[in-house]
Amino acid sequence: MTKTCLARRWRVLAASAAILAGGAFATSANAADKAAILLPGSINDQSWNALGYAIVKSLEPRGFKTAYSENVADADEADALRDYASQGYTIVLGHSGRFVSAMDEVAPDFPKVQFIAVSGNEGQAPNVMSIDWNNAQFGCQLGVLAARMSKTHKVAGVYGLQGVPNITAQAGGFRICATKAGAKVTIIYIKDMEDSAEAKEAALSLIDQGADVITGKLNAAEAGLVQAAKERHVYVTGRGFDQTKIAPDLVLTNILEDWPAMIGNVADQVKAGKLLGSFVQYGYNTAPVTGATFGYTAGAAFNPAVPAAVVTEVEAMGKDFASGTLTVVPTDHDARPGS
């Protein structure tokens, strides 16, 4: 239900974007498999909406013709969904959970269309679904990693959109598991997921309080966390290889969200004639599509500074999540601001 995904690792081709005038890329109405996405903002934001564009384009190798509409206002959602569905699009995505209500309204009139809310957390049978990755699992692993790498035994997180389910899951999972690993956790929420200056200021305040490992879940603002860590020479985690490049000695790892695999898995089912009407959450227990992975560089999951024993511990947690021997269900209290 949130704009919480970065587009750094899903760079779109600038030349292609430039020729797509009018906010939509129209394709043949006779195509058997077509997919479209509604975006709340511009594909040129180099963040959440650019990611949405990259997600729909990732369906083209699976045989889908694709289209998009950007800057879709709340009042226009239902009409935009209905327009694509009436043109024969078999998959219509909305890039955040805010589109679910409009999908619930439109879907009964188009029972053969799969409506998907990206990063939502609810669905309606038989053909409205949400997709996300298991933020609690990966947040928990980051908590253990941070606790093991901290010398002060104080770690911290900077997030936006307090109360949104996947933020609660990641921030709460981080707090639960870092605390169990022996660290004191402090969490701050900022107002703007895109404001790197605000994020940097929040991170610096946490470092001033003794935190020597910083994490978070922001959009473009994530870079502010890395910049703060670089200035004060503390460890940090990110959401893309671009952040490793900012501070290669200090970025411990990045959560790399695999939206093409998640959306592609559903698209394959739609092509096979199956529609879904629920919330599907990918994680270690849904392999081979796990929704996300850890990546420091293209060839390594973790910074060489992370001891082998810590890497083994964090990776073993993934196996425990997969087997069901480890579960974490964060609450709003777990994700609360402060210590």
mmCIF file of C-alpha atoms in Angstrom:
data_model
loop_
_atom_site.group_PDB
_atom_site.id
_atom_site.type_symbol
_atom_site.label_atom_id
_atom_site.label_comp_id
_atom_site.label_asym_id
_atom_site.label_seq_id
_atom_site.Cartn_x
_atom_site.Cartn_y
_atom_site.Cartn_z
ATOM 1 C CA MET A 1 0.000 0.000 0.000
ATOM 2 C CA THR A 2 2.910 2.316 -0.337
ATOM 3 C CA LYS A 3 5.437 4.066 -2.492
ATOM 4 C CA THR A 4 8.303 2.204 -0.945
ATOM 5 C CA CYS A 5 10.364 0.822 -3.807
ATOM 6 C CA LEU A 6 13.485 2.327 -5.420
ATOM 7 C CA ALA A 7 14.100 2.286 -9.151
ATOM 8 C CA ARG A 8 17.875 2.550 -9.122
ATOM 9 C CA ARG A 9 18.412 -1.029 -10.255
ATOM 10 C CA TRP A 10 15.591 -0.763 -12.787
ATOM 11 C CA ARG A 11 16.990 2.019 -14.951
ATOM 12 C CA VAL A 12 14.741 2.721 -17.917
ATOM 13 C CA LEU A 13 16.118 3.658 -21.303
ATOM 14 C CA ALA A 14 15.951 7.420 -21.559
ATOM 15 C CA ALA A 15 15.609 7.335 -25.320
ATOM 16 C CA SER A 16 12.586 5.069 -25.131
ATOM 17 C CA ALA A 17 10.933 7.185 -22.473
ATOM 18 C CA ALA A 18 11.454 10.332 -24.489
ATOM 19 C CA ILE A 19 9.430 9.126 -27.448
ATOM 20 C CA LEU A 20 6.472 7.955 -25.382
ATOM 21 C CA ALA A 21 4.514 11.191 -25.676
ATOM 22 C CA GLY A 22 1.216 11.749 -23.929
ATOM 23 C CA GLY A 23 1.877 9.431 -20.989
ATOM 24 C CA ALA A 24 0.906 6.159 -22.647
ATOM 25 C CA PHE A 25 2.582 3.609 -24.878
ATOM 26 C CA ALA A 26 -0.221 2.127 -26.965
ATOM 27 C CA THR A 27 0.116 -1.244 -28.678
ATOM 28 C CA SER A 28 -1.955 -3.394 -30.956
ATOM 29 C CA ALA A 29 -5.495 -3.948 -29.650
ATOM 30 C CA ASN A 30 -5.430 -7.412 -31.208
ATOM 31 C CA ALA A 31 -2.579 -8.708 -29.058
ATOM 32 C CA ALA A 32 -3.652 -11.732 -27.011
ATOM 33 C CA ASP A 33 -1.513 -10.812 -24.017
ATOM 34 C CA LYS A 34 -1.334 -7.171 -23.006
ATOM 35 C CA ALA A 35 -0.383 -5.564 -19.716
ATOM 36 C CA ALA A 36 -0.713 -1.964 -18.548
ATOM 37 C CA ILE A 37 0.184 -0.059 -15.401
ATOM 38 C CA LEU A 38 -1.289 3.064 -13.816
ATOM 39 C CA LEU A 39 1.299 5.280 -12.126
ATOM 40 C CA PRO A 40 0.600 7.956 -9.511
ATOM 41 C CA GLY A 41 3.515 10.070 -10.742
ATOM 42 C CA SER A 42 6.000 10.549 -13.567
ATOM 43 C CA ILE A 43 8.232 7.815 -14.982
ATOM 44 C CA ASN A 44 11.079 10.329 -14.917
ATOM 45 C CA ASP A 45 11.236 10.516 -11.113
ATOM 46 C CA GLN A 46 14.159 8.024 -10.950
ATOM 47 C CA SER A 47 12.341 6.418 -8.030
ATOM 48 C CA TRP A 48 8.974 4.799 -7.396
ATOM 49 C CA ASN A 49 7.257 5.565 -10.703
ATOM 50 C CA ALA A 50 10.334 4.765 -12.774
ATOM 51 C CA LEU A 51 10.275 1.396 -11.048
ATOM 52 C CA GLY A 52 6.637 0.910 -12.038
ATOM 53 C CA TYR A 53 7.504 1.584 -15.662
ATOM 54 C CA ALA A 54 10.351 -0.936 -15.462
ATOM 55 C CA ILE A 55 8.006 -3.518 -13.903
ATOM 56 C CA VAL A 56 5.520 -3.437 -16.767
ATOM 57 C CA LYS A 57 8.307 -3.420 -19.369
ATOM 58 C CA SER A 58 9.730 -6.564 -17.734
ATOM 59 C CA LEU A 59 6.682 -8.454 -18.989
ATOM 60 C CA GLU A 60 7.614 -7.962 -22.635
ATOM 61 C CA PRO A 61 10.038 -10.943 -22.724
ATOM 62 C CA ARG A 62 7.088 -13.053 -21.537
ATOM 63 C CA GLY A 63 5.170 -12.092 -24.675
ATOM 64 C CA PHE A 64 3.119 -9.167 -23.366
ATOM 65 C CA LYS A 65 2.539 -5.933 -25.188
ATOM 66 C CA THR A 66 2.746 -3.148 -22.628
ATOM 67 C CA ALA A 67 1.327 0.290 -21.901
ATOM 68 C CA TYR A 68 1.340 2.801 -19.079
ATOM 69 C CA SER A 69 -0.447 5.914 -17.869
ATOM 70 C CA GLU A 70 1.360 8.315 -15.565
ATOM 71 C CA ASN A 71 0.187 10.988 -13.115
ATOM 72 C CA VAL A 72 -3.141 9.218 -12.619
ATOM 73 C CA ALA A 73 -5.266 11.187 -10.136
ATOM 74 C CA ASP A 74 -7.356 9.436 -7.500
ATOM 75 C CA ALA A 75 -10.574 10.539 -9.188
ATOM 76 C CA ASP A 76 -9.473 9.050 -12.514
ATOM 77 C CA GLU A 77 -8.377 5.612 -11.327
ATOM 78 C CA ALA A 78 -11.574 3.691 -12.050
ATOM 79 C CA ASP A 79 -11.965 5.208 -15.530
ATOM 80 C CA ALA A 80 -8.339 4.454 -16.398
ATOM 81 C CA LEU A 81 -8.651 0.852 -15.211
ATOM 82 C CA ARG A 82 -11.882 0.415 -17.129
ATOM 83 C CA ASP A 83 -10.349 1.887 -20.278
ATOM 84 C CA TYR A 84 -7.471 -0.593 -20.355
ATOM 85 C CA ALA A 85 -9.704 -3.547 -19.470
ATOM 86 C CA SER A 86 -12.163 -2.664 -22.244
ATOM 87 C CA GLN A 87 -9.258 -2.576 -24.724
ATOM 88 C CA GLY A 88 -8.436 -6.203 -24.012
ATOM 89 C CA TYR A 89 -5.569 -5.859 -21.560
ATOM 90 C CA THR A 90 -5.364 -9.128 -19.638
ATOM 91 C CA ILE A 91 -3.285 -7.634 -16.799
ATOM 92 C CA VAL A 92 -3.860 -4.150 -15.408
ATOM 93 C CA LEU A 93 -1.574 -3.005 -12.604
ATOM 94 C CA GLY A 94 -1.838 -0.090 -10.205
ATOM 95 C CA HIS A 95 1.453 1.070 -8.759
ATOM 96 C CA SER A 96 0.587 1.086 -5.035
ATOM 97 C CA GLY A 97 -2.164 -0.148 -2.767
ATOM 98 C CA ARG A 98 -4.142 3.050 -3.298
ATOM 99 C CA PHE A 99 -5.531 1.508 -6.518
ATOM 100 C CA VAL A 100 -7.237 -1.424 -4.772
ATOM 101 C CA SER A 101 -10.540 0.368 -4.094
ATOM 102 C CA ALA A 102 -10.920 1.355 -7.740
ATOM 103 C CA MET A 103 -9.997 -2.180 -8.796
ATOM 104 C CA ASP A 104 -12.668 -3.616 -6.497
ATOM 105 C CA GLU A 105 -15.181 -1.344 -8.218
ATOM 106 C CA VAL A 106 -14.180 -2.165 -11.791
ATOM 107 C CA ALA A 107 -13.166 -5.830 -11.605
ATOM 108 C CA PRO A 108 -16.676 -7.391 -11.540
ATOM 109 C CA ASP A 109 -17.309 -5.945 -15.004
ATOM 110 C CA PHE A 110 -14.151 -7.591 -16.386
ATOM 111 C CA PRO A 111 -13.983 -11.117 -14.898
ATOM 112 C CA LYS A 112 -11.244 -12.255 -17.292
ATOM 113 C CA VAL A 113 -8.819 -9.441 -16.408
ATOM 114 C CA GLN A 114 -6.234 -9.764 -13.647
ATOM 115 C CA PHE A 115 -6.000 -6.562 -11.621
ATOM 116 C CA ILE A 116 -2.820 -6.214 -9.535
ATOM 117 C CA ALA A 117 -1.858 -3.677 -6.876
ATOM 118 C CA VAL A 118 1.926 -3.422 -6.685
ATOM 119 C CA SER A 119 3.140 -3.314 -3.071
ATOM 120 C CA GLY A 120 -0.394 -3.586 -1.728
ATOM 121 C CA ASN A 121 -1.623 -5.925 0.962
ATOM 122 C CA GLU A 122 -5.182 -6.904 0.093
ATOM 123 C CA GLY A 123 -7.238 -8.518 -2.641
ATOM 124 C CA GLN A 124 -10.756 -9.400 -3.679
ATOM 125 C CA ALA A 125 -11.782 -12.675 -5.280
ATOM 126 C CA PRO A 126 -11.729 -13.650 -8.006
ATOM 127 C CA ASN A 127 -9.459 -11.224 -9.903
ATOM 128 C CA VAL A 128 -8.104 -8.389 -7.710
ATOM 129 C CA MET A 129 -4.790 -9.117 -6.024
ATOM 130 C CA SER A 130 -1.886 -7.392 -4.319
ATOM 131 C CA ILE A 131 1.757 -8.408 -4.558
ATOM 132 C CA ASP A 132 4.628 -7.609 -2.237
ATOM 133 C CA TRP A 133 7.772 -9.195 -0.829
ATOM 134 C CA ASN A 134 8.152 -10.311 2.766
ATOM 135 C CA ASN A 135 9.523 -7.185 4.418
ATOM 136 C CA ALA A 136 9.431 -8.795 7.867
ATOM 137 C CA GLN A 137 11.803 -11.593 6.874
ATOM 138 C CA PHE A 138 14.376 -9.328 5.260
ATOM 139 C CA GLY A 139 14.002 -6.686 7.951
ATOM 140 C CA CYS A 140 14.719 -9.339 10.567
ATOM 141 C CA GLN A 141 17.895 -10.382 8.778
ATOM 142 C CA LEU A 142 19.026 -6.750 8.575
ATOM 143 C CA GLY A 143 18.441 -6.489 12.318
ATOM 144 C CA VAL A 144 20.786 -9.350 13.061
ATOM 145 C CA LEU A 145 23.364 -8.079 10.570
ATOM 146 C CA ALA A 146 23.278 -4.598 12.122
ATOM 147 C CA ALA A 147 23.548 -5.919 15.672
ATOM 148 C CA ARG A 148 26.520 -8.113 14.805
ATOM 149 C CA MET A 149 28.344 -5.264 13.024
ATOM 150 C CA SER A 150 27.711 -2.645 15.708
ATOM 151 C CA LYS A 151 30.478 -1.753 18.142
ATOM 152 C CA THR A 152 28.302 0.563 20.226
ATOM 153 C CA HIS A 153 25.425 -1.961 20.384
ATOM 154 C CA LYS A 154 23.173 0.847 19.122
ATOM 155 C CA VAL A 155 21.541 0.570 15.702
ATOM 156 C CA ALA A 156 18.845 2.618 14.014
ATOM 157 C CA GLY A 157 16.351 2.807 11.181
ATOM 158 C CA VAL A 158 14.905 5.690 9.163
ATOM 159 C CA TYR A 159 11.557 5.082 7.462
ATOM 160 C CA GLY A 160 8.621 6.930 5.959
ATOM 161 C CA LEU A 161 4.867 6.345 5.901
ATOM 162 C CA GLN A 162 4.455 5.159 9.464
ATOM 163 C CA GLY A 163 1.664 2.620 9.819
ATOM 164 C CA VAL A 164 1.709 1.343 6.239
ATOM 165 C CA PRO A 165 1.816 -2.479 6.481
ATOM 166 C CA ASN A 166 5.059 -3.189 4.658
ATOM 167 C CA ILE A 167 6.841 -0.397 6.522
ATOM 168 C CA THR A 168 5.565 -1.817 9.808
ATOM 169 C CA ALA A 169 6.779 -5.239 8.702
ATOM 170 C CA GLN A 170 10.311 -4.159 7.830
ATOM 171 C CA ALA A 171 10.862 -1.676 10.663
ATOM 172 C CA GLY A 172 9.256 -4.018 13.183
ATOM 173 C CA GLY A 173 11.191 -7.023 11.926
ATOM 174 C CA PHE A 174 14.402 -5.020 12.180
ATOM 175 C CA ARG A 175 13.680 -4.001 15.775
ATOM 176 C CA ILE A 176 12.607 -7.481 16.917
ATOM 177 C CA CYS A 177 15.654 -9.269 15.573
ATOM 178 C CA ALA A 178 18.259 -6.607 16.328
ATOM 179 C CA THR A 179 17.000 -6.476 19.908
ATOM 180 C CA LYS A 180 17.191 -10.245 20.240
ATOM 181 C CA ALA A 181 20.745 -10.051 18.921
ATOM 182 C CA GLY A 182 21.705 -7.663 21.706
ATOM 183 C CA ALA A 183 21.403 -4.192 20.183
ATOM 184 C CA LYS A 184 19.422 -1.153 21.279
ATOM 185 C CA VAL A 185 17.194 0.041 18.418
ATOM 186 C CA THR A 186 15.956 3.548 17.645
ATOM 187 C CA ILE A 187 13.558 4.296 14.781
ATOM 188 C CA ILE A 188 12.733 7.634 13.159
ATOM 189 C CA TYR A 189 9.996 8.362 10.605
ATOM 190 C CA ILE A 190 10.418 11.182 8.106
ATOM 191 C CA LYS A 191 7.679 12.938 6.132
ATOM 192 C CA ASP A 192 8.970 12.562 2.583
ATOM 193 C CA MET A 193 10.203 9.269 1.100
ATOM 194 C CA GLU A 194 11.965 11.249 -1.647
ATOM 195 C CA ASP A 195 13.747 13.894 0.480
ATOM 196 C CA SER A 196 17.364 12.809 0.837
ATOM 197 C CA ALA A 197 18.257 15.922 2.860
ATOM 198 C CA GLU A 198 15.592 15.119 5.441
ATOM 199 C CA ALA A 199 16.744 11.495 5.578
ATOM 200 C CA LYS A 200 20.368 12.550 5.994
ATOM 201 C CA GLU A 201 19.482 14.875 8.858
ATOM 202 C CA ALA A 202 17.536 12.102 10.587
ATOM 203 C CA ALA A 203 20.414 9.667 10.161
ATOM 204 C CA LEU A 204 22.955 12.158 11.500
ATOM 205 C CA SER A 205 20.823 12.689 14.601
ATOM 206 C CA LEU A 206 20.755 8.942 15.208
ATOM 207 C CA ILE A 207 24.512 8.686 14.742
ATOM 208 C CA ASP A 208 24.945 11.537 17.228
ATOM 209 C CA GLN A 209 22.995 9.383 19.698
ATOM 210 C CA GLY A 210 25.522 6.575 19.283
ATOM 211 C CA ALA A 211 24.091 4.448 16.469
ATOM 212 C CA ASP A 212 26.869 3.044 14.304
ATOM 213 C CA VAL A 213 24.739 1.014 11.878
ATOM 214 C CA ILE A 214 21.875 2.676 9.971
ATOM 215 C CA THR A 215 19.159 1.068 7.864
ATOM 216 C CA GLY A 216 15.863 2.218 6.369
ATOM 217 C CA LYS A 217 13.209 1.846 3.707
ATOM 218 C CA LEU A 218 12.847 4.996 1.627
ATOM 219 C CA ASN A 219 12.668 5.878 -2.042
ATOM 220 C CA ALA A 220 15.082 8.490 -3.415
ATOM 221 C CA ALA A 221 15.714 9.587 0.173
ATOM 222 C CA GLU A 222 17.619 6.365 0.836
ATOM 223 C CA ALA A 223 20.711 8.022 -0.606
ATOM 224 C CA GLY A 224 20.613 10.491 2.276
ATOM 225 C CA LEU A 225 21.187 7.663 4.744
ATOM 226 C CA VAL A 226 24.266 6.560 2.846
ATOM 227 C CA GLN A 227 25.603 10.093 2.643
ATOM 228 C CA ALA A 228 25.218 10.490 6.413
ATOM 229 C CA ALA A 229 26.985 7.181 7.010
ATOM 230 C CA LYS A 230 29.796 8.242 4.697
ATOM 231 C CA GLU A 231 30.287 11.544 6.518
ATOM 232 C CA ARG A 232 30.401 9.906 9.938
ATOM 233 C CA HIS A 233 32.039 6.656 8.850
ATOM 234 C CA VAL A 234 29.403 4.245 10.174
ATOM 235 C CA TYR A 235 27.862 1.217 8.492
ATOM 236 C CA VAL A 236 24.630 1.443 6.510
ATOM 237 C CA THR A 237 22.387 -0.744 4.350
ATOM 238 C CA GLY A 238 20.804 0.350 1.086
ATOM 239 C CA ARG A 239 18.375 -0.560 -1.660
ATOM 240 C CA GLY A 240 20.547 -0.688 -4.759
ATOM 241 C CA PHE A 241 24.056 -0.928 -6.156
ATOM 242 C CA ASP A 242 24.111 2.850 -6.694
ATOM 243 C CA GLN A 243 24.301 3.186 -2.928
ATOM 244 C CA THR A 244 27.226 0.783 -2.709
ATOM 245 C CA LYS A 245 29.039 3.100 -5.117
ATOM 246 C CA ILE A 246 28.508 6.089 -2.792
ATOM 247 C CA ALA A 247 30.240 4.408 0.163
ATOM 248 C CA PRO A 248 31.687 1.030 -0.830
ATOM 249 C CA ASP A 249 33.527 0.591 2.460
ATOM 250 C CA LEU A 250 30.425 1.244 4.558
ATOM 251 C CA VAL A 251 27.415 -0.214 2.745
ATOM 252 C CA LEU A 252 26.999 -3.681 4.234
ATOM 253 C CA THR A 253 24.447 -4.901 1.699
ATOM 254 C CA ASN A 254 21.343 -3.833 -0.218
ATOM 255 C CA ILE A 255 17.880 -5.340 -0.372
ATOM 256 C CA LEU A 256 17.303 -5.911 -4.087
ATOM 257 C CA GLU A 257 13.595 -6.304 -4.827
ATOM 258 C CA ASP A 258 12.869 -8.720 -7.672
ATOM 259 C CA TRP A 259 9.655 -7.316 -9.084
ATOM 260 C CA PRO A 260 10.105 -8.866 -12.550
ATOM 261 C CA ALA A 261 10.142 -12.326 -10.969
ATOM 262 C CA MET A 262 7.131 -11.606 -8.746
ATOM 263 C CA ILE A 263 5.012 -10.011 -11.460
ATOM 264 C CA GLY A 264 6.271 -12.504 -14.014
ATOM 265 C CA ASN A 265 5.206 -15.441 -11.857
ATOM 266 C CA VAL A 266 1.662 -14.073 -11.748
ATOM 267 C CA ALA A 267 1.722 -13.218 -15.451
ATOM 268 C CA ASP A 268 2.607 -16.807 -16.316
ATOM 269 C CA GLN A 269 -0.379 -17.992 -14.294
ATOM 270 C CA VAL A 270 -2.668 -15.515 -16.049
ATOM 271 C CA LYS A 271 -1.454 -16.747 -19.443
ATOM 272 C CA ALA A 272 -2.288 -20.270 -18.285
ATOM 273 C CA GLY A 273 -5.832 -19.190 -17.483
ATOM 274 C CA LYS A 274 -5.575 -18.742 -13.698
ATOM 275 C CA LEU A 275 -6.688 -15.561 -11.963
ATOM 276 C CA LEU A 276 -5.855 -14.588 -8.375
ATOM 277 C CA GLY A 277 -7.967 -12.678 -5.863
ATOM 278 C CA SER A 278 -5.802 -12.391 -2.764
ATOM 279 C CA PHE A 279 -2.657 -10.895 -1.275
ATOM 280 C CA VAL A 280 0.412 -12.803 -2.459
ATOM 281 C CA GLN A 281 3.578 -12.210 -0.456
ATOM 282 C CA TYR A 282 6.842 -13.615 -1.739
ATOM 283 C CA GLY A 283 9.619 -14.615 0.607
ATOM 284 C CA TYR A 284 12.023 -17.407 1.469
ATOM 285 C CA ASN A 285 9.050 -19.740 1.869
ATOM 286 C CA THR A 286 7.912 -19.178 -1.744
ATOM 287 C CA ALA A 287 11.125 -20.199 -3.531
ATOM 288 C CA PRO A 288 12.252 -20.081 -6.261
ATOM 289 C CA VAL A 289 10.598 -16.648 -6.359
ATOM 290 C CA THR A 290 11.628 -15.065 -3.055
ATOM 291 C CA GLY A 291 10.718 -11.470 -3.891
ATOM 292 C CA ALA A 292 14.100 -10.038 -2.916
ATOM 293 C CA THR A 293 17.730 -10.889 -2.375
ATOM 294 C CA PHE A 294 20.737 -9.314 -0.688
ATOM 295 C CA GLY A 295 23.374 -7.748 -2.900
ATOM 296 C CA TYR A 296 26.474 -5.672 -2.231
ATOM 297 C CA THR A 297 27.766 -5.799 -5.794
ATOM 298 C CA ALA A 298 26.782 -7.914 -8.782
ATOM 299 C CA GLY A 299 29.132 -10.627 -7.575
ATOM 300 C CA ALA A 300 28.668 -10.527 -3.812
ATOM 301 C CA ALA A 301 25.782 -10.470 -1.348
ATOM 302 C CA PHE A 302 27.672 -8.743 1.467
ATOM 303 C CA ASN A 303 30.504 -6.286 1.951
ATOM 304 C CA PRO A 304 33.840 -8.083 2.512
ATOM 305 C CA ALA A 305 33.913 -6.321 5.900
ATOM 306 C CA VAL A 306 31.130 -8.607 7.134
ATOM 307 C CA PRO A 307 32.758 -11.599 8.864
ATOM 308 C CA ALA A 308 32.077 -15.003 7.345
ATOM 309 C CA ALA A 309 30.395 -16.164 10.559
ATOM 310 C CA VAL A 310 27.904 -13.289 10.356
ATOM 311 C CA VAL A 311 27.172 -14.009 6.697
ATOM 312 C CA THR A 312 26.547 -17.638 7.607
ATOM 313 C CA GLU A 313 24.214 -16.631 10.432
ATOM 314 C CA VAL A 314 22.179 -14.252 8.270
ATOM 315 C CA GLU A 315 21.926 -16.719 5.395
ATOM 316 C CA ALA A 316 20.904 -19.497 7.776
ATOM 317 C CA MET A 317 17.965 -17.345 8.829
ATOM 318 C CA GLY A 318 16.741 -17.438 5.252
ATOM 319 C CA LYS A 319 16.762 -21.215 5.335
ATOM 320 C CA ASP A 320 14.856 -21.168 8.621
ATOM 321 C CA PHE A 321 12.239 -18.846 7.134
ATOM 322 C CA ALA A 322 11.940 -21.203 4.176
ATOM 323 C CA SER A 323 11.389 -24.244 6.400
ATOM 324 C CA GLY A 324 9.008 -22.466 8.746
ATOM 325 C CA THR A 325 11.194 -22.966 11.812
ATOM 326 C CA LEU A 326 11.606 -19.182 12.030
ATOM 327 C CA THR A 327 8.752 -16.699 11.717
ATOM 328 C CA VAL A 328 8.410 -13.037 12.605
ATOM 329 C CA VAL A 329 5.136 -11.099 12.766
ATOM 330 C CA PRO A 330 5.844 -7.460 13.647
ATOM 331 C CA THR A 331 3.217 -5.246 15.264
ATOM 332 C CA ASP A 332 2.755 -1.482 15.232
ATOM 333 C CA HIS A 333 4.444 -1.427 18.640
ATOM 334 C CA ASP A 334 7.499 -3.177 17.220
ATOM 335 C CA ALA A 335 7.707 -0.530 14.487
ATOM 336 C CA ARG A 336 7.112 2.418 16.822
ATOM 337 C CA PRO A 337 9.237 5.553 16.590
ATOM 338 C CA GLY A 338 11.863 6.061 19.267
ATOM 339 C CA SER A 339 13.695 3.436 21.296
#
